[in-house]
Amino acid sequence: MKPLLAAATLTLAAAALAATHPEVSYPTNYRNWTHVKSMVIEPGHALHATFGGIHHLYANEKAIQGYRGGQFPDGAVIVFDLLEAHAKENTVTEGARKIVGVMQRDAKKFAGTGGWGFEGFAGDSKTQRAVGANAATACFACHQARGQHEFVFSSYRP
Amino acid sequence: MKPLLAAATLTLAAAALAATHPEVSYPTNYRNWTHVKSMVIEPGHALHATFGGIHHLYANEKAIQGYRGGQFPDGAVIVFDLLEAHAKENTVTEGARKIVGVMQRDAKKFAGTGGWGFEGFAGDSKTQRAVGANAATACFACHQARGQHEFVFSSYRP
C-alpha cells in the first residue's frame, strides 16, 4: 500500500472506531436530581490538575436505588459536577463550571468498561465531549479499583 | 408580690410566650430537594463560630420559583444544611451534620420576621430546636439586610 493511502486508511479506521464507540447522553435536568455529596480538591493534591475545585455528585432515581441497595440498575446516571473553587477571606466559594462528568449505567452497551459509560462535557457545553472514545483509559482505569462497589467511588450522605 | 411568686410568674409568662411563637416545621425529605449552592466557611471567618463548616442550600419547588422569579410564595422552604468540614491532605470533605437551618415562607404567620419563619434543628435531630422564640434576634437581625432580595442571602447556581 502506498504511504498516503495507508495514512488515509488509518484515519478512516480511527474515525470509524470513534464513531462507533457507545455514546453517553448529556444528563438533562441533573441539577434537579438528588445531591449525593460534595468535596473540595485543592492545589497540591495528586488529582488537582484533573479534578481541582469543588465537586458535587448528583444521582437520578435509579442511581439512588444503587447507592441505597448496592446494585445500580440500567438507566442509573451519576453526575460529577466540577466547579472552580475560589478560596478567599477564610471561605471557599463556587466559581465557573469546569466539567460535567457522567457515569451512565447500561450493562450491555458499556460492557467494555464495567457496564458504565463515562463522559465529560466541557464547562457549560452539552455537546463538547472531553472523553469520547477514551473512557477505558481516561476513566475506567481508576474506577476499576472500585469493583466491589460497582465501580462507583462516592457514597450517599444522608 | 413575693420574690418566689414573682419568679414563678415570670417563668410562666416566658413559657407562654415561647409556646405561642409561630413554629417552623421540620423540612421532611429536604435531601431530595434541589441543591441551590454550597460554600465552605473556615476558621478565622467572623461567622465561623456559628456557621463554620461546609453548607449546602436546598430549596423545595416553591422556593425554586422564588429563586427564579424573585418572589417567594407562601410554602417556599429553604434549608441551610451545615456539616463539619474536614481539611486534610489538600482536600475538604464533609463530616457530621451540625445544624439544619430552615426558612419557611408564610407572610401572615411570620409577619414579625419579614414573612419568613426561621429555625435550626440541631445535628440530625428533627425535634431539638436551636432557635425557637429567638428568630428575630438570632436570624432576622442579619437577614433583614437583604430586604431587596426577600431576605434571602443565596442565589441559585445554574
mmCIF file of C-alpha atoms in Angstrom:
data_model
loop_
_atom_site.group_PDB
_atom_site.id
_atom_site.type_symbol
_atom_site.label_atom_id
_atom_site.label_comp_id
_atom_site.label_asym_id
_atom_site.label_seq_id
_atom_site.Cartn_x
_atom_site.Cartn_y
_atom_site.Cartn_z
ATOM 1 C CA MET A 1 0.000 0.000 0.000
ATOM 2 C CA LYS A 2 1.319 3.477 -0.787
ATOM 3 C CA PRO A 3 2.113 5.667 2.218
ATOM 4 C CA LEU A 4 -0.605 8.254 1.533
ATOM 5 C CA LEU A 5 -3.237 5.599 1.012
ATOM 6 C CA ALA A 6 -2.118 3.799 4.162
ATOM 7 C CA ALA A 7 -2.411 7.027 6.156
ATOM 8 C CA ALA A 8 -5.847 7.711 4.753
ATOM 9 C CA THR A 9 -6.946 4.182 5.581
ATOM 10 C CA LEU A 10 -5.742 4.537 9.162
ATOM 11 C CA THR A 11 -7.517 7.885 9.520
ATOM 12 C CA LEU A 12 -10.744 6.394 8.234
ATOM 13 C CA ALA A 13 -10.385 3.408 10.549
ATOM 14 C CA ALA A 14 -9.830 5.697 13.548
ATOM 15 C CA ALA A 15 -12.834 7.810 12.584
ATOM 16 C CA ALA A 16 -14.975 4.696 12.246
ATOM 17 C CA LEU A 17 -13.829 3.471 15.658
ATOM 18 C CA ALA A 18 -14.551 6.815 17.258
ATOM 19 C CA ALA A 19 -17.955 6.976 15.610
ATOM 20 C CA THR A 20 -18.941 3.530 16.809
ATOM 21 C CA HIS A 21 -17.977 3.742 20.473
ATOM 22 C CA PRO A 22 -21.118 3.673 22.601
ATOM 23 C CA GLU A 23 -22.097 7.230 23.446
ATOM 24 C CA VAL A 24 -23.147 8.653 26.823
ATOM 25 C CA SER A 25 -26.111 11.054 26.845
ATOM 26 C CA TYR A 26 -25.945 14.572 28.268
ATOM 27 C CA PRO A 27 -27.672 14.358 31.695
ATOM 28 C CA THR A 28 -30.548 16.740 31.027
ATOM 29 C CA ASN A 29 -32.037 18.299 34.158
ATOM 30 C CA TYR A 30 -29.438 16.827 36.504
ATOM 31 C CA ARG A 31 -29.461 19.995 38.639
ATOM 32 C CA ASN A 32 -32.854 18.846 39.913
ATOM 33 C CA TRP A 33 -31.613 15.369 40.825
ATOM 34 C CA THR A 34 -30.678 14.341 44.341
ATOM 35 C CA HIS A 35 -27.432 15.774 45.683
ATOM 36 C CA VAL A 36 -25.289 12.856 46.888
ATOM 37 C CA LYS A 37 -22.277 14.599 48.461
ATOM 38 C CA SER A 38 -19.578 17.204 47.823
ATOM 39 C CA MET A 39 -15.838 17.617 48.192
ATOM 40 C CA VAL A 40 -13.113 20.194 47.591
ATOM 41 C CA ILE A 41 -9.807 19.195 45.934
ATOM 42 C CA GLU A 42 -7.123 21.828 46.496
ATOM 43 C CA PRO A 43 -3.784 22.670 44.861
ATOM 44 C CA GLY A 44 -1.142 20.143 45.892
ATOM 45 C CA HIS A 45 -3.463 17.142 45.602
ATOM 46 C CA ALA A 46 -2.394 14.472 43.094
ATOM 47 C CA LEU A 47 -5.687 14.833 41.212
ATOM 48 C CA HIS A 48 -5.728 18.634 41.224
ATOM 49 C CA ALA A 49 -4.797 19.020 37.563
ATOM 50 C CA THR A 50 -7.837 16.967 36.552
ATOM 51 C CA PHE A 51 -10.341 17.405 39.359
ATOM 52 C CA GLY A 52 -9.222 20.501 41.270
ATOM 53 C CA GLY A 53 -12.106 22.648 42.564
ATOM 54 C CA ILE A 54 -15.350 21.864 44.346
ATOM 55 C CA HIS A 55 -17.391 18.980 43.013
ATOM 56 C CA HIS A 56 -20.948 17.897 43.689
ATOM 57 C CA LEU A 57 -22.340 14.483 42.887
ATOM 58 C CA TYR A 58 -25.933 14.179 41.705
ATOM 59 C CA ALA A 59 -27.905 10.973 41.154
ATOM 60 C CA ASN A 60 -31.098 10.230 39.255
ATOM 61 C CA GLU A 61 -33.713 7.985 40.891
ATOM 62 C CA LYS A 62 -32.242 4.757 39.562
ATOM 63 C CA ALA A 63 -28.785 5.745 40.750
ATOM 64 C CA ILE A 64 -30.202 6.483 44.208
ATOM 65 C CA GLN A 65 -31.501 2.885 44.203
ATOM 66 C CA GLY A 66 -27.913 1.834 43.556
ATOM 67 C CA TYR A 67 -26.474 3.959 46.342
ATOM 68 C CA ARG A 68 -29.057 2.570 48.775
ATOM 69 C CA GLY A 69 -29.123 -1.062 47.678
ATOM 70 C CA GLY A 70 -25.641 -1.582 46.276
ATOM 71 C CA GLN A 71 -26.739 -2.538 42.750
ATOM 72 C CA PHE A 72 -27.105 0.094 40.077
ATOM 73 C CA PRO A 73 -29.791 -0.818 37.524
ATOM 74 C CA ASP A 74 -29.561 0.075 33.849
ATOM 75 C CA GLY A 75 -30.597 3.692 33.451
ATOM 76 C CA ALA A 76 -28.796 4.837 36.588
ATOM 77 C CA VAL A 77 -26.871 8.062 35.965
ATOM 78 C CA ILE A 78 -24.397 9.783 38.280
ATOM 79 C CA VAL A 79 -23.135 13.302 37.591
ATOM 80 C CA PHE A 80 -19.839 14.713 38.858
ATOM 81 C CA ASP A 81 -20.353 18.490 38.617
ATOM 82 C CA LEU A 82 -16.949 20.164 38.912
ATOM 83 C CA LEU A 83 -16.726 23.910 39.558
ATOM 84 C CA GLU A 84 -13.809 26.186 40.211
ATOM 85 C CA ALA A 85 -13.253 26.753 43.937
ATOM 86 C CA HIS A 86 -12.325 30.272 44.995
ATOM 87 C CA ALA A 87 -10.509 30.436 48.340
ATOM 88 C CA LYS A 88 -10.689 33.956 49.781
ATOM 89 C CA GLU A 89 -11.029 35.543 53.224
ATOM 90 C CA ASN A 90 -11.499 32.211 55.004
ATOM 91 C CA THR A 91 -14.203 30.990 52.663
ATOM 92 C CA VAL A 92 -14.344 28.675 49.670
ATOM 93 C CA THR A 93 -16.980 29.659 47.148
ATOM 94 C CA GLU A 94 -18.100 28.198 43.840
ATOM 95 C CA GLY A 95 -16.831 29.545 40.524
ATOM 96 C CA ALA A 96 -17.326 28.642 36.875
ATOM 97 C CA ARG A 97 -18.192 25.102 35.840
ATOM 98 C CA LYS A 98 -15.147 23.142 34.664
ATOM 99 C CA ILE A 99 -16.708 19.882 33.555
ATOM 100 C CA VAL A 100 -19.856 17.802 33.911
ATOM 101 C CA GLY A 101 -18.657 14.231 34.388
ATOM 102 C CA VAL A 102 -21.201 11.487 33.726
ATOM 103 C CA MET A 103 -21.451 7.776 34.536
ATOM 104 C CA GLN A 104 -24.359 6.145 32.716
ATOM 105 C CA ARG A 105 -25.316 2.557 33.556
ATOM 106 C CA ASP A 106 -26.085 0.147 30.722
ATOM 107 C CA ALA A 107 -24.574 -3.276 31.328
ATOM 108 C CA LYS A 108 -24.691 -4.364 27.676
ATOM 109 C CA LYS A 109 -23.946 -1.127 25.868
ATOM 110 C CA PHE A 110 -20.925 -0.333 28.045
ATOM 111 C CA ALA A 111 -19.807 -3.909 28.764
ATOM 112 C CA GLY A 112 -16.208 -2.953 27.953
ATOM 113 C CA THR A 113 -15.994 -0.554 30.902
ATOM 114 C CA GLY A 114 -17.746 -2.365 33.721
ATOM 115 C CA GLY A 115 -21.255 -1.676 32.472
ATOM 116 C CA TRP A 116 -20.795 2.067 32.824
ATOM 117 C CA GLY A 117 -20.394 4.661 30.114
ATOM 118 C CA PHE A 118 -18.112 7.568 31.042
ATOM 119 C CA GLU A 119 -18.127 11.038 29.523
ATOM 120 C CA GLY A 120 -17.197 14.590 30.408
ATOM 121 C CA PHE A 121 -18.978 17.637 28.990
ATOM 122 C CA ALA A 122 -16.655 20.635 28.989
ATOM 123 C CA GLY A 123 -17.741 23.679 31.006
ATOM 124 C CA ASP A 124 -21.383 24.534 30.345
ATOM 125 C CA SER A 125 -21.448 22.794 26.985
ATOM 126 C CA LYS A 126 -23.912 19.975 26.369
ATOM 127 C CA THR A 127 -22.068 18.768 23.275
ATOM 128 C CA GLN A 128 -18.320 19.294 23.721
ATOM 129 C CA ARG A 129 -17.080 15.861 24.808
ATOM 130 C CA ALA A 130 -13.823 15.593 26.756
ATOM 131 C CA VAL A 131 -13.656 11.789 26.945
ATOM 132 C CA GLY A 132 -15.213 10.366 23.805
ATOM 133 C CA ALA A 133 -13.649 7.052 22.820
ATOM 134 C CA ASN A 134 -11.074 7.205 25.639
ATOM 135 C CA ALA A 135 -13.283 6.077 28.534
ATOM 136 C CA ALA A 136 -11.272 2.915 29.206
ATOM 137 C CA THR A 137 -8.009 4.738 29.851
ATOM 138 C CA ALA A 138 -9.289 8.171 30.929
ATOM 139 C CA CYS A 139 -11.917 6.950 33.420
ATOM 140 C CA PHE A 140 -12.297 3.224 33.898
ATOM 141 C CA ALA A 141 -8.609 2.675 34.630
ATOM 142 C CA CYS A 142 -9.181 4.345 38.018
ATOM 143 C CA HIS A 143 -12.805 3.296 38.613
ATOM 144 C CA GLN A 144 -11.821 -0.332 38.097
ATOM 145 C CA ALA A 145 -10.311 -0.290 41.602
ATOM 146 C CA ARG A 146 -13.853 0.044 42.981
ATOM 147 C CA GLY A 147 -15.069 -3.286 41.610
ATOM 148 C CA GLN A 148 -16.559 -4.200 44.997
ATOM 149 C CA HIS A 149 -18.767 -1.097 44.782
ATOM 150 C CA GLU A 150 -19.898 -1.431 41.184
ATOM 151 C CA PHE A 151 -17.060 0.937 40.144
ATOM 152 C CA VAL A 152 -18.588 3.909 41.988
ATOM 153 C CA PHE A 153 -16.338 5.931 44.319
ATOM 154 C CA SER A 154 -18.950 8.000 46.151
ATOM 155 C CA SER A 155 -21.383 7.051 48.904
ATOM 156 C CA TYR A 156 -24.675 8.790 49.610
ATOM 157 C CA ARG A 157 -24.501 11.199 52.534
ATOM 158 C CA PRO A 158 -27.831 11.045 54.439
ATOM 159 C CA MET B 1 -45.549 40.295 95.112
ATOM 160 C CA LYS B 2 -43.293 37.909 96.998
ATOM 161 C CA PRO B 3 -39.979 37.138 95.197
ATOM 162 C CA LEU B 4 -40.711 33.438 94.662
ATOM 163 C CA LEU B 5 -44.170 34.156 93.292
ATOM 164 C CA ALA B 6 -42.756 36.863 91.032
ATOM 165 C CA ALA B 7 -40.142 34.457 89.695
ATOM 166 C CA ALA B 8 -42.796 31.799 89.081
ATOM 167 C CA THR B 9 -44.984 34.309 87.253
ATOM 168 C CA LEU B 10 -42.117 35.391 85.041
ATOM 169 C CA THR B 11 -41.285 31.763 84.256
ATOM 170 C CA LEU B 12 -44.898 31.071 83.312
ATOM 171 C CA ALA B 13 -45.042 34.214 81.186
ATOM 172 C CA ALA B 14 -41.862 33.203 79.361
ATOM 173 C CA ALA B 15 -43.208 29.695 78.809
ATOM 174 C CA ALA B 16 -46.458 31.094 77.414
ATOM 175 C CA LEU B 17 -44.560 33.402 75.088
ATOM 176 C CA ALA B 18 -42.374 30.567 73.880
ATOM 177 C CA ALA B 19 -45.377 28.318 73.373
ATOM 178 C CA THR B 20 -47.222 30.864 71.254
ATOM 179 C CA HIS B 21 -44.491 31.881 68.811
ATOM 180 C CA PRO B 22 -45.288 30.606 65.328
ATOM 181 C CA GLU B 23 -43.458 27.340 64.777
ATOM 182 C CA VAL B 24 -41.412 26.262 61.745
ATOM 183 C CA SER B 25 -41.886 22.675 60.510
ATOM 184 C CA TYR B 26 -39.031 20.208 60.137
ATOM 185 C CA PRO B 27 -38.259 20.078 56.373
ATOM 186 C CA THR B 28 -39.088 16.417 55.754
ATOM 187 C CA ASN B 29 -37.362 14.941 52.701
ATOM 188 C CA TYR B 30 -35.278 18.054 52.000
ATOM 189 C CA ARG B 31 -32.330 15.888 50.883
ATOM 190 C CA ASN B 32 -34.320 15.175 47.715
ATOM 191 C CA TRP B 33 -34.986 18.835 47.016
ATOM 192 C CA THR B 34 -32.986 20.882 44.535
ATOM 193 C CA HIS B 35 -29.438 21.777 45.556
ATOM 194 C CA VAL B 36 -29.064 25.553 45.236
ATOM 195 C CA LYS B 37 -25.368 26.112 46.011
ATOM 196 C CA SER B 38 -22.647 25.368 48.549
ATOM 197 C CA MET B 39 -19.916 27.185 50.461
ATOM 198 C CA VAL B 40 -17.163 26.492 52.974
ATOM 199 C CA ILE B 41 -16.618 28.813 55.963
ATOM 200 C CA GLU B 42 -13.205 28.269 57.539
ATOM 201 C CA PRO B 43 -11.630 29.113 60.895
ATOM 202 C CA GLY B 44 -10.814 32.827 61.082
ATOM 203 C CA HIS B 45 -14.066 33.905 59.409
ATOM 204 C CA ALA B 46 -16.291 36.185 61.512
ATOM 205 C CA LEU B 47 -19.167 33.714 61.241
ATOM 206 C CA HIS B 48 -17.092 30.611 61.929
ATOM 207 C CA ALA B 49 -18.373 30.105 65.472
ATOM 208 C CA THR B 50 -21.938 29.901 64.194
ATOM 209 C CA PHE B 51 -21.640 28.694 60.598
ATOM 210 C CA GLY B 52 -18.166 27.159 60.294
ATOM 211 C CA GLY B 53 -18.004 24.079 58.048
ATOM 212 C CA ILE B 54 -19.434 23.277 54.636
ATOM 213 C CA HIS B 55 -23.028 24.213 53.995
ATOM 214 C CA HIS B 56 -25.427 23.252 51.232
ATOM 215 C CA LEU B 57 -28.629 25.095 50.426
ATOM 216 C CA TYR B 58 -31.661 23.123 49.288
ATOM 217 C CA ALA B 59 -34.956 24.517 48.016
ATOM 218 C CA ASN B 60 -38.402 22.982 47.594
ATOM 219 C CA GLU B 61 -40.314 23.676 44.361
ATOM 220 C CA LYS B 62 -41.959 26.855 45.631
ATOM 221 C CA ALA B 63 -38.618 28.189 46.817
ATOM 222 C CA ILE B 64 -37.136 27.485 43.380
ATOM 223 C CA GLN B 65 -39.921 29.675 41.963
ATOM 224 C CA GLY B 66 -38.672 32.387 44.297
ATOM 225 C CA TYR B 67 -35.037 31.994 43.284
ATOM 226 C CA ARG B 68 -36.023 32.167 39.612
ATOM 227 C CA GLY B 69 -38.691 34.856 39.748
ATOM 228 C CA GLY B 70 -37.632 36.952 42.725
ATOM 229 C CA GLN B 71 -40.816 36.423 44.749
ATOM 230 C CA PHE B 72 -41.087 33.556 47.210
ATOM 231 C CA PRO B 73 -44.691 32.324 47.556
ATOM 232 C CA ASP B 74 -46.138 31.008 50.821
ATOM 233 C CA GLY B 75 -44.976 27.430 51.242
ATOM 234 C CA ALA B 76 -41.476 28.108 49.973
ATOM 235 C CA VAL B 77 -38.865 26.442 52.188
ATOM 236 C CA ILE B 78 -35.086 26.874 52.058
ATOM 237 C CA VAL B 79 -32.756 24.580 54.009
ATOM 238 C CA PHE B 80 -29.239 25.517 55.118
ATOM 239 C CA ASP B 81 -27.605 22.123 55.758
ATOM 240 C CA LEU B 82 -24.421 22.708 57.753
ATOM 241 C CA LEU B 83 -21.852 19.922 58.092
ATOM 242 C CA GLU B 84 -18.432 19.816 59.652
ATOM 243 C CA ALA B 85 -15.675 20.388 57.079
ATOM 244 C CA HIS B 86 -12.558 18.263 57.436
ATOM 245 C CA ALA B 87 -9.475 19.795 55.810
ATOM 246 C CA LYS B 88 -6.827 17.127 55.233
ATOM 247 C CA GLU B 89 -4.205 16.316 52.582
ATOM 248 C CA ASN B 90 -5.345 19.085 50.237
ATOM 249 C CA THR B 91 -8.995 18.119 50.374
ATOM 250 C CA VAL B 92 -12.037 19.352 52.248
ATOM 251 C CA THR B 93 -14.539 16.594 52.975
ATOM 252 C CA GLU B 94 -17.888 16.515 54.710
ATOM 253 C CA GLY B 95 -18.253 15.480 58.339
ATOM 254 C CA ALA B 96 -21.097 15.231 60.832
ATOM 255 C CA ARG B 97 -24.175 17.418 60.481
ATOM 256 C CA LYS B 98 -24.059 20.469 62.754
ATOM 257 C CA ILE B 99 -27.455 22.027 62.139
ATOM 258 C CA VAL B 100 -30.326 22.039 59.667
ATOM 259 C CA GLY B 101 -31.307 25.690 59.302
ATOM 260 C CA VAL B 102 -34.751 26.383 57.841
ATOM 261 C CA MET B 103 -36.508 29.398 56.336
ATOM 262 C CA GLN B 104 -40.222 28.757 55.831
ATOM 263 C CA ARG B 105 -42.316 31.310 53.941
ATOM 264 C CA ASP B 106 -45.713 32.278 55.305
ATOM 265 C CA ALA B 107 -46.346 36.003 55.009
ATOM 266 C CA LYS B 108 -49.065 36.117 57.662
ATOM 267 C CA LYS B 109 -47.837 33.558 60.169
ATOM 268 C CA PHE B 110 -44.340 35.003 60.261
ATOM 269 C CA ALA B 111 -45.215 38.664 59.635
ATOM 270 C CA GLY B 112 -42.943 39.730 62.508
ATOM 271 C CA THR B 113 -39.807 38.470 60.716
ATOM 272 C CA GLY B 114 -40.303 39.519 57.117
ATOM 273 C CA GLY B 115 -42.784 36.772 56.272
ATOM 274 C CA TRP B 116 -40.225 34.048 56.976
ATOM 275 C CA GLY B 117 -40.075 31.663 59.892
ATOM 276 C CA PHE B 118 -36.534 30.746 60.983
ATOM 277 C CA GLU B 119 -35.486 27.620 62.853
ATOM 278 C CA GLY B 120 -32.436 25.431 63.362
ATOM 279 C CA PHE B 121 -32.653 21.700 64.084
ATOM 280 C CA ALA B 122 -29.567 20.562 65.972
ATOM 281 C CA GLY B 123 -27.418 17.875 64.339
ATOM 282 C CA ASP B 124 -29.545 15.055 62.974
ATOM 283 C CA SER B 125 -32.453 15.780 65.306
ATOM 284 C CA LYS B 126 -35.865 16.580 63.866
ATOM 285 C CA THR B 127 -37.160 17.966 67.158
ATOM 286 C CA GLN B 128 -34.295 19.711 69.001
ATOM 287 C CA ARG B 129 -34.812 23.369 68.163
ATOM 288 C CA ALA B 130 -31.894 25.779 68.380
ATOM 289 C CA VAL B 131 -33.765 28.994 67.582
ATOM 290 C CA GLY B 132 -37.288 28.676 68.982
ATOM 291 C CA ALA B 133 -38.716 32.048 70.005
ATOM 292 C CA ASN B 134 -35.454 33.891 69.214
ATOM 293 C CA ALA B 135 -35.813 34.142 65.424
ATOM 294 C CA ALA B 136 -35.961 37.940 65.421
ATOM 295 C CA THR B 137 -32.593 38.391 67.091
ATOM 296 C CA ALA B 138 -30.859 35.115 66.152
ATOM 297 C CA CYS B 139 -31.752 35.134 62.430
ATOM 298 C CA PHE B 140 -33.777 38.041 61.118
ATOM 299 C CA ALA B 141 -31.402 40.664 62.514
ATOM 300 C CA CYS B 142 -28.911 39.650 59.795
ATOM 301 C CA HIS B 143 -31.379 38.600 57.072
ATOM 302 C CA GLN B 144 -33.072 41.997 57.348
ATOM 303 C CA ALA B 145 -30.160 43.478 55.403
ATOM 304 C CA ARG B 146 -31.368 41.509 52.355
ATOM 305 C CA GLY B 147 -34.727 43.280 52.139
ATOM 306 C CA GLN B 148 -34.238 43.852 48.405
ATOM 307 C CA HIS B 149 -33.994 40.068 47.922
ATOM 308 C CA GLU B 150 -36.915 38.997 50.095
ATOM 309 C CA PHE B 151 -34.440 38.478 52.987
ATOM 310 C CA VAL B 152 -32.686 35.562 51.228
ATOM 311 C CA PHE B 153 -28.870 35.628 51.006
ATOM 312 C CA SER B 154 -28.300 32.854 48.471
ATOM 313 C CA SER B 155 -28.763 32.822 44.703
ATOM 314 C CA TYR B 156 -29.422 29.721 42.624
ATOM 315 C CA ARG B 157 -26.327 28.423 40.821
ATOM 316 C CA PRO B 158 -27.343 27.077 37.381
#
